[in-house]
PDB file of C-alpha atoms in Angstrom:
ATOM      1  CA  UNK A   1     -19.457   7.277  23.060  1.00  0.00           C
ATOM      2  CA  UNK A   2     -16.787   9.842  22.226  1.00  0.00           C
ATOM      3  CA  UNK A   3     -15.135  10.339  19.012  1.00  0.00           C
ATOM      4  CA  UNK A   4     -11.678  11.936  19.527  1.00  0.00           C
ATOM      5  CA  UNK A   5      -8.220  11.896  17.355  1.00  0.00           C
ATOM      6  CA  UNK A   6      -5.265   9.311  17.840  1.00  0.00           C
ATOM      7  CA  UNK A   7      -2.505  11.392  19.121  1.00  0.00           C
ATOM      8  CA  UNK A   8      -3.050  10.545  22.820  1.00  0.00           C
ATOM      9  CA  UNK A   9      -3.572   6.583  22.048  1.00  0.00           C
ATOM     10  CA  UNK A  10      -0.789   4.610  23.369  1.00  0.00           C
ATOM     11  CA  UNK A  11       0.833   2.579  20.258  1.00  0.00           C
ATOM     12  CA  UNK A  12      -0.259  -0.443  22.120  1.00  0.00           C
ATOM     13  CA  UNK A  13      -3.654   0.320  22.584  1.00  0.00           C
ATOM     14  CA  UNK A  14      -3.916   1.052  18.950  1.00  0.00           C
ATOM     15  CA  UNK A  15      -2.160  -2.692  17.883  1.00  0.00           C
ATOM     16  CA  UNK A  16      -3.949  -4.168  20.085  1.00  0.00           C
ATOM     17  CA  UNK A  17      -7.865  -3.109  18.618  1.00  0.00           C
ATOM     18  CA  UNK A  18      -6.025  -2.969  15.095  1.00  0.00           C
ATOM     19  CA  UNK A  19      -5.154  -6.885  15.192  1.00  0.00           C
ATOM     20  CA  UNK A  20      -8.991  -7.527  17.203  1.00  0.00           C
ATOM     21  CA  UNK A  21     -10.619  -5.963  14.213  1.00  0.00           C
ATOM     22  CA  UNK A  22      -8.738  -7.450  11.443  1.00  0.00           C
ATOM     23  CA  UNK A  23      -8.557 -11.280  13.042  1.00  0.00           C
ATOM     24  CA  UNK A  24     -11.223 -12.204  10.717  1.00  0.00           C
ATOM     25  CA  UNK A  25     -10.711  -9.930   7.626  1.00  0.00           C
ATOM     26  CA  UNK A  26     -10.408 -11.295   4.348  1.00  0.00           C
ATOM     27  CA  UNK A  27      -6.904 -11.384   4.626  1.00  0.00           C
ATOM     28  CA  UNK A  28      -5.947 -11.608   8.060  1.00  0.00           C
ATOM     29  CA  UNK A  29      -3.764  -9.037   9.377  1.00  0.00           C
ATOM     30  CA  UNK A  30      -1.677  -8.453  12.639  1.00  0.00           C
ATOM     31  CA  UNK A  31       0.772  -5.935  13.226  1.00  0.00           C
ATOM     32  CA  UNK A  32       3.046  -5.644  16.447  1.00  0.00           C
ATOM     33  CA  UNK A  33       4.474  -2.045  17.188  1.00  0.00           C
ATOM     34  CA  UNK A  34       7.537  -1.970  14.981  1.00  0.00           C
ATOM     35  CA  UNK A  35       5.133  -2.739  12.472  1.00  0.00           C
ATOM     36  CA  UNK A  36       2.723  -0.431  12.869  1.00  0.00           C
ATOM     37  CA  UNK A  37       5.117   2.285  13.558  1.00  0.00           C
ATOM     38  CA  UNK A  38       6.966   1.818   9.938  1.00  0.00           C
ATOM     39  CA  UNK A  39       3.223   1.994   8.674  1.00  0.00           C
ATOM     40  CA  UNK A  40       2.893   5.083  10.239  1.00  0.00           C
ATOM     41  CA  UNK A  41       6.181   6.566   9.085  1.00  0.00           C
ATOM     42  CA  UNK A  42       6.079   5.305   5.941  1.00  0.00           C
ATOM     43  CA  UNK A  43       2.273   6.344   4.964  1.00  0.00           C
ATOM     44  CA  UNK A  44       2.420   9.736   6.081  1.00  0.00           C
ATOM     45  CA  UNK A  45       0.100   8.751   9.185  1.00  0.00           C
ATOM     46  CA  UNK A  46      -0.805  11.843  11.287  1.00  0.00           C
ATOM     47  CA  UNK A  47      -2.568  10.434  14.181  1.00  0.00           C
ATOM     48  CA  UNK A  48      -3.570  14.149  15.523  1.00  0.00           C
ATOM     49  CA  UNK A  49      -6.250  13.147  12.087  1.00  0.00           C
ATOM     50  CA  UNK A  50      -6.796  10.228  12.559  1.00  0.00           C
ATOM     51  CA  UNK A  51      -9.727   9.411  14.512  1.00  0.00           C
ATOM     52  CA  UNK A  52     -11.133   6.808  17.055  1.00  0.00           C
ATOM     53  CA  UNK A  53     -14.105   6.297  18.961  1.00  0.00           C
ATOM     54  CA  UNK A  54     -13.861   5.133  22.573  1.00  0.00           C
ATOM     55  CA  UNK A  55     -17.107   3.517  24.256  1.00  0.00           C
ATOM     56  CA  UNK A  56     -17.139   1.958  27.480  1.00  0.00           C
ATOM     57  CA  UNK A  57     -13.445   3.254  28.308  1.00  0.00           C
ATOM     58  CA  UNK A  58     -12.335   1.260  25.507  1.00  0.00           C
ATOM     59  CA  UNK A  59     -11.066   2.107  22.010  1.00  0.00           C
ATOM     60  CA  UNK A  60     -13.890   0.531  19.780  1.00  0.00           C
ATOM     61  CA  UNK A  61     -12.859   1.726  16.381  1.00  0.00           C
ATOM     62  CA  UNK A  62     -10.223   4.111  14.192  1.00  0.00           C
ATOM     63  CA  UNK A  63      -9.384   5.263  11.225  1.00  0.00           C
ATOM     64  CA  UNK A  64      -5.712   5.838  10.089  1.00  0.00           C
ATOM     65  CA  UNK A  65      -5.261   8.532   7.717  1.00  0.00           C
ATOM     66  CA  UNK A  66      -1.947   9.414   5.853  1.00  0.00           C
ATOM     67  CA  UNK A  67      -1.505  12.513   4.713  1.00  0.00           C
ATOM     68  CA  UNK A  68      -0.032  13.514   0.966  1.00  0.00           C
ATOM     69  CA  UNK A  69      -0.098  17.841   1.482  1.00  0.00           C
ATOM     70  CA  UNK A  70       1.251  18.105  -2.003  1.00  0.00           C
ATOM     71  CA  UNK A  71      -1.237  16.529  -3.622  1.00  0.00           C
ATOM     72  CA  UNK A  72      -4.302  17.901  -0.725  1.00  0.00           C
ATOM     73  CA  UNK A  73      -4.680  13.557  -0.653  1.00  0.00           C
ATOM     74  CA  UNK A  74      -5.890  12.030   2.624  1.00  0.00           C
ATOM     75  CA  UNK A  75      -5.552   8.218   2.313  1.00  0.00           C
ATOM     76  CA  UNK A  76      -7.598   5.715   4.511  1.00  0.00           C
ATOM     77  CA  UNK A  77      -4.705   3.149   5.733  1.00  0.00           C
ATOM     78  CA  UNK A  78      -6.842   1.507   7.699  1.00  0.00           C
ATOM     79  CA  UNK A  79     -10.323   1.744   9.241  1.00  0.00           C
ATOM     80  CA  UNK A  80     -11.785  -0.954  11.802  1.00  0.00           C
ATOM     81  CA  UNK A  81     -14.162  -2.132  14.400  1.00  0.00           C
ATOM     82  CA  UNK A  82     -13.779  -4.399  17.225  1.00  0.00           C
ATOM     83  CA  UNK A  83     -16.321  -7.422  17.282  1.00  0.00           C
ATOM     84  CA  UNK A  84     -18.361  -6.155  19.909  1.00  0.00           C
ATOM     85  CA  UNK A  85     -18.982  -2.575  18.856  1.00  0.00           C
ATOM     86  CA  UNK A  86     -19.869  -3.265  14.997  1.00  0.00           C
ATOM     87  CA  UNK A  87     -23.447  -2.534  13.693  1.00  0.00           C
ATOM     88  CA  UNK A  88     -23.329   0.887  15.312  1.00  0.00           C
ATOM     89  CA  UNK A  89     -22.446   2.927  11.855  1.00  0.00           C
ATOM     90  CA  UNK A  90     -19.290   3.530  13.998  1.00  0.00           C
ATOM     91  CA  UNK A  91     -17.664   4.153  10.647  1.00  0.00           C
ATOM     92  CA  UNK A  92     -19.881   6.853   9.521  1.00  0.00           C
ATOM     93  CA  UNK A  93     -19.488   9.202  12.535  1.00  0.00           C
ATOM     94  CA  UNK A  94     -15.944   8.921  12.312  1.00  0.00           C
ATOM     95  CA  UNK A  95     -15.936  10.042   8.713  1.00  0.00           C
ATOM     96  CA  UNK A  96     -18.349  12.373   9.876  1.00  0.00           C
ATOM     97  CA  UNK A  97     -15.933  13.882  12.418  1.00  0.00           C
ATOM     98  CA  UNK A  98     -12.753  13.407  10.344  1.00  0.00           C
ATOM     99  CA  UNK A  99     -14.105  14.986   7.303  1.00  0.00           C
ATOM    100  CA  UNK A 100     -14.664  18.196   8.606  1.00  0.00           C
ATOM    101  CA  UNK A 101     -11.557  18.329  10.221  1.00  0.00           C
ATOM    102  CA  UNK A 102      -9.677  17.337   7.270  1.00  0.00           C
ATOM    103  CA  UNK A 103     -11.425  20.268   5.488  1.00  0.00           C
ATOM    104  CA  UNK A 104      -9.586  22.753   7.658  1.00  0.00           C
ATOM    105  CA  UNK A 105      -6.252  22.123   6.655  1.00  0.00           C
ATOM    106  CA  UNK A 106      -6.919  22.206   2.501  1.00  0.00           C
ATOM    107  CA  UNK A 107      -7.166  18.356   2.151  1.00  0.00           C
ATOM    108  CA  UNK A 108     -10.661  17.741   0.659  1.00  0.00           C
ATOM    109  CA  UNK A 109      -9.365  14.694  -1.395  1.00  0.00           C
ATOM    110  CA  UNK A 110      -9.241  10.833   0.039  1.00  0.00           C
ATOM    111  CA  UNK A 111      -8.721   7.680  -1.068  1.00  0.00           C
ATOM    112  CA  UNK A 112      -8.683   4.251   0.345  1.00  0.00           C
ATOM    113  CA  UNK A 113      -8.699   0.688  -1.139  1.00  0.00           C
ATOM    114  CA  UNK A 114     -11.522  -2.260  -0.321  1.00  0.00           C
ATOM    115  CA  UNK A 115     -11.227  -5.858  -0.935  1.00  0.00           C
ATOM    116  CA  UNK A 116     -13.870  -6.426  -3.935  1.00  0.00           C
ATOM    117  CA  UNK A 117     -15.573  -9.410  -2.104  1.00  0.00           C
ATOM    118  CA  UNK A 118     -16.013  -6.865   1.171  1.00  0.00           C
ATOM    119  CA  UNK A 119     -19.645  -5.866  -0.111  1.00  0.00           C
ATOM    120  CA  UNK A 120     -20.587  -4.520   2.998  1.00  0.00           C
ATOM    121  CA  UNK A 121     -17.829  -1.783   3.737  1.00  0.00           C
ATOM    122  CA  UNK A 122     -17.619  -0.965  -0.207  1.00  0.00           C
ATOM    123  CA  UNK A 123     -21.489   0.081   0.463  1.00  0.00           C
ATOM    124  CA  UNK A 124     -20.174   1.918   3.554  1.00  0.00           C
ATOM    125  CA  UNK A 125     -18.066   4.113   1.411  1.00  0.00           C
ATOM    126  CA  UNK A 126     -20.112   4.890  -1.234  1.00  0.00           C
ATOM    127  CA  UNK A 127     -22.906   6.148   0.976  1.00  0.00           C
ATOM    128  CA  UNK A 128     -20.043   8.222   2.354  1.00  0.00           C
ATOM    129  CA  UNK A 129     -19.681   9.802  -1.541  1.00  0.00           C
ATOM    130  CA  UNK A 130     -16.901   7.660  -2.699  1.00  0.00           C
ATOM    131  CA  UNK A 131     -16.882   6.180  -6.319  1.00  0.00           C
ATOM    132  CA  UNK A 132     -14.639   3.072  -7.682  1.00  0.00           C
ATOM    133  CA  UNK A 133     -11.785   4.368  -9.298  1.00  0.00           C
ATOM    134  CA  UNK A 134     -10.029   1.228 -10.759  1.00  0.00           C
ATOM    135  CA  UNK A 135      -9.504  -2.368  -9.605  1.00  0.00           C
ATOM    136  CA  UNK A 136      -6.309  -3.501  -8.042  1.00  0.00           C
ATOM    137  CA  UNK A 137      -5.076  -7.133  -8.341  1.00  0.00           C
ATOM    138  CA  UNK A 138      -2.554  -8.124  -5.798  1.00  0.00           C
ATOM    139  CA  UNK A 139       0.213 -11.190  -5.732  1.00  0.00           C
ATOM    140  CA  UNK A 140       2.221 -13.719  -4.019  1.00  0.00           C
ATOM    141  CA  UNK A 141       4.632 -16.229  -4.492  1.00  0.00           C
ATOM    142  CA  UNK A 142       7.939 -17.365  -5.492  1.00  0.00           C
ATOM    143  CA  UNK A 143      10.312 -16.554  -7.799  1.00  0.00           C
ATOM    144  CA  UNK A 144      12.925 -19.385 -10.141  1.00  0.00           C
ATOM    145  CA  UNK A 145      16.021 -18.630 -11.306  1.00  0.00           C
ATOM    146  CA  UNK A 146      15.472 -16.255 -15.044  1.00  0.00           C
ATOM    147  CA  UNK A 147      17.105 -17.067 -17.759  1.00  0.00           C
ATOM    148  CA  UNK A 148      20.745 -14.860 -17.910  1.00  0.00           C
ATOM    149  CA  UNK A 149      19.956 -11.448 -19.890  1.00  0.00           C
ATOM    150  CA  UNK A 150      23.028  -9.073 -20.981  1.00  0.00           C
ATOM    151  CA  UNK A 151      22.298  -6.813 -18.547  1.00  0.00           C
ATOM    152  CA  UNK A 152      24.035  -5.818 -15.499  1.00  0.00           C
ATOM    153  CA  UNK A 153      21.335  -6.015 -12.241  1.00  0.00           C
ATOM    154  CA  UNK A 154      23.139  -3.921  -8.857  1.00  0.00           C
ATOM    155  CA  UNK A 155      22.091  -2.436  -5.895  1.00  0.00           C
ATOM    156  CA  UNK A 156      21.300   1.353  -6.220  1.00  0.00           C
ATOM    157  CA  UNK A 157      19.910   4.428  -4.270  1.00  0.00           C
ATOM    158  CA  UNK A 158      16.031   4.869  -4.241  1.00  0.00           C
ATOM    159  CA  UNK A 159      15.586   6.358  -7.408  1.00  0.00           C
ATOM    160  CA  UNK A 160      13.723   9.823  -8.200  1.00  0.00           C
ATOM    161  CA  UNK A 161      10.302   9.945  -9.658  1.00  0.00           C
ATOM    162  CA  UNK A 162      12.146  11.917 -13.081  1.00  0.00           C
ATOM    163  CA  UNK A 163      14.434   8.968 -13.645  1.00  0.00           C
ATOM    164  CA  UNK A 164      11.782   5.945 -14.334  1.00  0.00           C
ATOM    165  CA  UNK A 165       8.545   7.787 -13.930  1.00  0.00           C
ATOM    166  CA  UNK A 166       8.717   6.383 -18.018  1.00  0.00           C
ATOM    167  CA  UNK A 167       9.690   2.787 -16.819  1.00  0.00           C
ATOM    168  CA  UNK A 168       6.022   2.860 -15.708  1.00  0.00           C
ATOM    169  CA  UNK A 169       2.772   1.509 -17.154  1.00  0.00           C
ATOM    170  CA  UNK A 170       0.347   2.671 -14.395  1.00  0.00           C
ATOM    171  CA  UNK A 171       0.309   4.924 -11.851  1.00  0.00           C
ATOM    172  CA  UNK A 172       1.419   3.552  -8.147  1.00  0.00           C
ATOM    173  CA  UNK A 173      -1.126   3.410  -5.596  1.00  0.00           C
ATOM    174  CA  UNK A 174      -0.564   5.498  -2.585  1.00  0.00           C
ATOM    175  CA  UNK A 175       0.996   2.713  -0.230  1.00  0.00           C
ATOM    176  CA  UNK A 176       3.570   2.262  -3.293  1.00  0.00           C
ATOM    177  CA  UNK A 177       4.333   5.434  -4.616  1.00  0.00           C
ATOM    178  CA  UNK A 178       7.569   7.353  -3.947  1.00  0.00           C
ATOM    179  CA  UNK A 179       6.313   9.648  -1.725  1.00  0.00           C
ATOM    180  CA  UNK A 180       5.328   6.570   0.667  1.00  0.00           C
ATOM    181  CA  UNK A 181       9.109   5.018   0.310  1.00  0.00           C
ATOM    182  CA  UNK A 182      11.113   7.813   0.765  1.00  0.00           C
ATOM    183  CA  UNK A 183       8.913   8.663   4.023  1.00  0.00           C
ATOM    184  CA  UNK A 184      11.106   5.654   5.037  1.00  0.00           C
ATOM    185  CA  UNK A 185      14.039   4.813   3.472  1.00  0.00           C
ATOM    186  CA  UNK A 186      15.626   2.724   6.227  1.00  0.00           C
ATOM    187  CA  UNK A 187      12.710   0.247   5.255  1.00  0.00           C
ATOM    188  CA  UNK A 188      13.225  -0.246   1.139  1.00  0.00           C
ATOM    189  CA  UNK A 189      16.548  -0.869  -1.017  1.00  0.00           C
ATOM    190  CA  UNK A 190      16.439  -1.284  -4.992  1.00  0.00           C
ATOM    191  CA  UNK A 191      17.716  -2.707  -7.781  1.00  0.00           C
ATOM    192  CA  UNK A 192      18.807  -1.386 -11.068  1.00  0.00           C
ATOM    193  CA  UNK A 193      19.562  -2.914 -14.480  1.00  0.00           C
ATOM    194  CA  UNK A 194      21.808  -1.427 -16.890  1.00  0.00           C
ATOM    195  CA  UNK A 195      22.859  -1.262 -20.008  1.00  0.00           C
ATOM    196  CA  UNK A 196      26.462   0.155 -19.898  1.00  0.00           C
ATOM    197  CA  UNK A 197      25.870   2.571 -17.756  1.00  0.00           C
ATOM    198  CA  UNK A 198      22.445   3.231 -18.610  1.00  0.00           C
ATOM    199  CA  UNK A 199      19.784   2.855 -16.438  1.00  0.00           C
ATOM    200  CA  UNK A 200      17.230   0.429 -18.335  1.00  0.00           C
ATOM    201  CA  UNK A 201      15.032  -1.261 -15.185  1.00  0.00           C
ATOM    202  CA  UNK A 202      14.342  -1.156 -11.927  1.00  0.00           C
ATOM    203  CA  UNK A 203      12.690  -2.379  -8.510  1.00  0.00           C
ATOM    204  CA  UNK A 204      12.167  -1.218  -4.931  1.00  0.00           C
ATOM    205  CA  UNK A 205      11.381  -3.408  -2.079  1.00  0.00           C
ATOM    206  CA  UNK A 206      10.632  -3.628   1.352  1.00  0.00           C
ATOM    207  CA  UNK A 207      13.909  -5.117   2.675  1.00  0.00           C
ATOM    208  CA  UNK A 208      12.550  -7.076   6.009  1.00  0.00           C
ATOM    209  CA  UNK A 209       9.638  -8.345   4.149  1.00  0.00           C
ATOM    210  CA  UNK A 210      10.374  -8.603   0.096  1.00  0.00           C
ATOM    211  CA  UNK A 211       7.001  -6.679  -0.405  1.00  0.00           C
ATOM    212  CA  UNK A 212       7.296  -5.309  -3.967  1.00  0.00           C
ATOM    213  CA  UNK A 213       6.720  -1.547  -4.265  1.00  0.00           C
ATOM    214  CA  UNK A 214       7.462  -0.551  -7.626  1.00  0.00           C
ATOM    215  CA  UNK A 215       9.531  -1.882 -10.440  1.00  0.00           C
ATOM    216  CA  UNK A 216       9.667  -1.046 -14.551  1.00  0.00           C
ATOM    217  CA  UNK A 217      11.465  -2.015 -17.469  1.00  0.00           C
ATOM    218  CA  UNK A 218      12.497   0.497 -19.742  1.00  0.00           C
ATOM    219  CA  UNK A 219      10.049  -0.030 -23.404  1.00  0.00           C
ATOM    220  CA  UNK A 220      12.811  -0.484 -25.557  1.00  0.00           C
ATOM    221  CA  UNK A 221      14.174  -3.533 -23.237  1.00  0.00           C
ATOM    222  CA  UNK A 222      11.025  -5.969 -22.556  1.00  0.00           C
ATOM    223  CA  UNK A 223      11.003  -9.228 -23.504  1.00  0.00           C
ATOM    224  CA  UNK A 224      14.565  -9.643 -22.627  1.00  0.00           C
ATOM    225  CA  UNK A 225      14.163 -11.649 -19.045  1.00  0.00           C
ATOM    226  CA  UNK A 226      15.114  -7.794 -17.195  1.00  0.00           C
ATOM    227  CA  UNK A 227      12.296  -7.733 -14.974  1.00  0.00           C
ATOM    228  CA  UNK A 228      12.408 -11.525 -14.223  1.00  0.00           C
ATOM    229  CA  UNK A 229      16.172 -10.944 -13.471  1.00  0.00           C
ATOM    230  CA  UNK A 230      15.029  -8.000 -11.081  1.00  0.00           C
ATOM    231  CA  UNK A 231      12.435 -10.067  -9.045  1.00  0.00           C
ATOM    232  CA  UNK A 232      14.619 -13.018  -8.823  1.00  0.00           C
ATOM    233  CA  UNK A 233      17.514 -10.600  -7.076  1.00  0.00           C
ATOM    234  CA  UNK A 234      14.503  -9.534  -4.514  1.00  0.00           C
ATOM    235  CA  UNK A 235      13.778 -13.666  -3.910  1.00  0.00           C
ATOM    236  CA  UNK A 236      17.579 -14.310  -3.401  1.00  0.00           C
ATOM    237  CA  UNK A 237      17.764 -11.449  -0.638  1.00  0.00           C
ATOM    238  CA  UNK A 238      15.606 -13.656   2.003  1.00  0.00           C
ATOM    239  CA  UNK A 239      15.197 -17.063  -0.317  1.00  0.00           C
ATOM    240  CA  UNK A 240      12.377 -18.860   2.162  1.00  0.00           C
ATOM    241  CA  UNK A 241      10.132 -15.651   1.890  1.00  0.00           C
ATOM    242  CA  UNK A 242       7.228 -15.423  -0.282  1.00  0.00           C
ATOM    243  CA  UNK A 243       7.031 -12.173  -2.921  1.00  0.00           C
ATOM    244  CA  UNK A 244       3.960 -10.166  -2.285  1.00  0.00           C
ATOM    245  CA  UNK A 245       3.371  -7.196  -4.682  1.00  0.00           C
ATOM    246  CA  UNK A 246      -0.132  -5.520  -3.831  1.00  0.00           C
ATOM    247  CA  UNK A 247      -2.477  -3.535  -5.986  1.00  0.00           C
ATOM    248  CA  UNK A 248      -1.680  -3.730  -9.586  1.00  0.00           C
ATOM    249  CA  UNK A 249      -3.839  -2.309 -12.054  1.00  0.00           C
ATOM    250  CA  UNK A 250      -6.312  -4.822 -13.348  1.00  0.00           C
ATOM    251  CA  UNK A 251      -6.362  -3.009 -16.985  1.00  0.00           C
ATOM    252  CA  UNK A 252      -2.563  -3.033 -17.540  1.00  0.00           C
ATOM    253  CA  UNK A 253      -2.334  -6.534 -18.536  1.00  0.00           C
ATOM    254  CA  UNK A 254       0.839  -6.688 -20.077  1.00  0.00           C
ATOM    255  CA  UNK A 255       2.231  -6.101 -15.886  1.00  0.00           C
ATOM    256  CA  UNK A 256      -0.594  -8.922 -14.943  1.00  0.00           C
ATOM    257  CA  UNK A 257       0.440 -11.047 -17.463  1.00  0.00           C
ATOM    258  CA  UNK A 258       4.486 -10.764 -16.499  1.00  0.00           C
ATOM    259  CA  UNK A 259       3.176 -11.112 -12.962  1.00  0.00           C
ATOM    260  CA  UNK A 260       1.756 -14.048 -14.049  1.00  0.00           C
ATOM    261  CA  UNK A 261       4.533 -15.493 -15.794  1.00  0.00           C
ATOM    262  CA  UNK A 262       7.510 -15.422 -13.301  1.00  0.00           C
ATOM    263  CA  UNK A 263       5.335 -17.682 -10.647  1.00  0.00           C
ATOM    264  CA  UNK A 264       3.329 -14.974  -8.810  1.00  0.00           C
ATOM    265  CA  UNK A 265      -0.626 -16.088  -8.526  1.00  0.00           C
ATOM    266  CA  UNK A 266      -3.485 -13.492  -7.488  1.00  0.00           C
ATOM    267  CA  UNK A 267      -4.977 -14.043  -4.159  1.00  0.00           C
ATOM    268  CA  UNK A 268      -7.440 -10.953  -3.685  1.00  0.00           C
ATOM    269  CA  UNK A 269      -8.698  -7.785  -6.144  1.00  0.00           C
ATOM    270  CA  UNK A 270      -9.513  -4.394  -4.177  1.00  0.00           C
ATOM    271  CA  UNK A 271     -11.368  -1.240  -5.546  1.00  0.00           C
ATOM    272  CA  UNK A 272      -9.234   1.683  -5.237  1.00  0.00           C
ATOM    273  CA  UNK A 273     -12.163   4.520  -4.642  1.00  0.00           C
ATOM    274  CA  UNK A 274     -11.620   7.900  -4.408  1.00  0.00           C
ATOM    275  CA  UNK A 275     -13.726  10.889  -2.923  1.00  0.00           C
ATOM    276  CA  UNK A 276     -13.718  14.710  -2.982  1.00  0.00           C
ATOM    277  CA  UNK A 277     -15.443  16.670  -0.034  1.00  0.00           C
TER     278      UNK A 277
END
């Protein structure tokens, strides 16, 4: 067994034991190398910290790590296991390589999400030291035309944090927070809404997929079919795709319940957990 970083992993290699260990998740996952590359890009990935473990000439198991320096953040974007290596505690001597490493360089924060129903791996991590932070509810489906507001929707730049940090009633997790979509801009557009000229609303999307990052409606504007306008602009980009927005705080129900309201139905509920080494 040897326990090494990514950077000398052929892409590949590293699709090809990320889709064997997630064939059977929860929520089935498969990424080809576009895919995985925009992950990496847009995530911060460094895969000279990232770690793998290769047994038997084969890569048996990794750990993605994205990297936030400004905030001394380390975020898990994906750990897994091929079938045939599992019950080895493969996970725990990675961490117990990557940790150390991480140390080095000032980051002694991380965070990671797990599916709620995944008892086994949330165990995993909090034997490692982490602790549940908050739970994150995540959607699908599609969106009907909104009734017309008076409020102009267009297409604008990827706005900065300063300019609808207030739109906000939670904080972004870290696969939808600015830092992650402006790590790849190619990848998201957005929407505006505006009254005059006034920017009241707004929501950012991943244009090849209509994955929801953010979005937020000005306090002083709810309740006036803005945000339902907003989505249904995303739906009409690609109109056969189905929305997905992913880890929404559980205790801001007033998003759940808008969520809820324009067509969008749960389908899974992750811990976000959080650790400091």
């Amino acid at each position: 067994m040897q326990i090494h970083t990514l950077e000398n992993i052929n892409l590949e290699v590293l699709v090809e034991t990320f889709n064997s260990a997630f064939a059977e998740y929860f929520v089935p996952i498969k990424l080809d190398v576009k895919l995985l590359t925009d992950k990496i890009k847009s995530e911060n990935i460094l895969l000279k910290y990232s770690v793998g473990v290769t047994m038997n000439n084969q890569l048996a198991g990794f750990i993605l790590i994205g990297v936030d320096s400004a905030s001394s953040l380390a975020y898990n974007a994906g750990t897994g296991t091929i079938p045939e290596f599992r019950g080895q505690q493969l996970t725990e001597k990675m961490y117990a390589y990557l940790i150390p490493q991480l140390d080095k360089i000032g980051i002694q924060n991380h965070t990671l999400e797990v599916i709620c129903e995944n008892k086994k791996t949330l165990k995993i991590y909090e034997a490692l030291g982490y602790s549940i932070s908050r739970t994150l509810i995540c959607y699908k489906g599609k969106i009907s035309a909104s009734k017309k507001s008076d409020y102009r929707i267009k297409a604008i730049d990827l706005p900065n944090e300063t300019d609808v940090k207030q739109f906000l009633n939670q904080k972004p997790a870290y696969q939808n927070s600015l830092f992650c979509i402006k790590n790849n801009p190619e990848m998201h557009s957005a929407f505006g809404a505006f009254n005059n000229e006034r920017l009241i609303g707004y929501i950012v999307f991943d244009k090849n997929t209509l994955r929801i990052k953010q979005f937020g409606v000005d306090q002083n504007f709810r309740n006036k079919a803005i945000g339902h306008q907003l989505f249904y602009e995303v739906q009409i980009q690609i109109p056969e795709a189905v929305i997905v927005i992913i880890n929404v705080d559980e205790s801001d129900s007033e998003t759940n319940n808008f969520l809820q309201n324009i067509g969008l139905n749960k389908f899974i509920a992750q811990y976000e957990m959080y650790l400091n080494a």
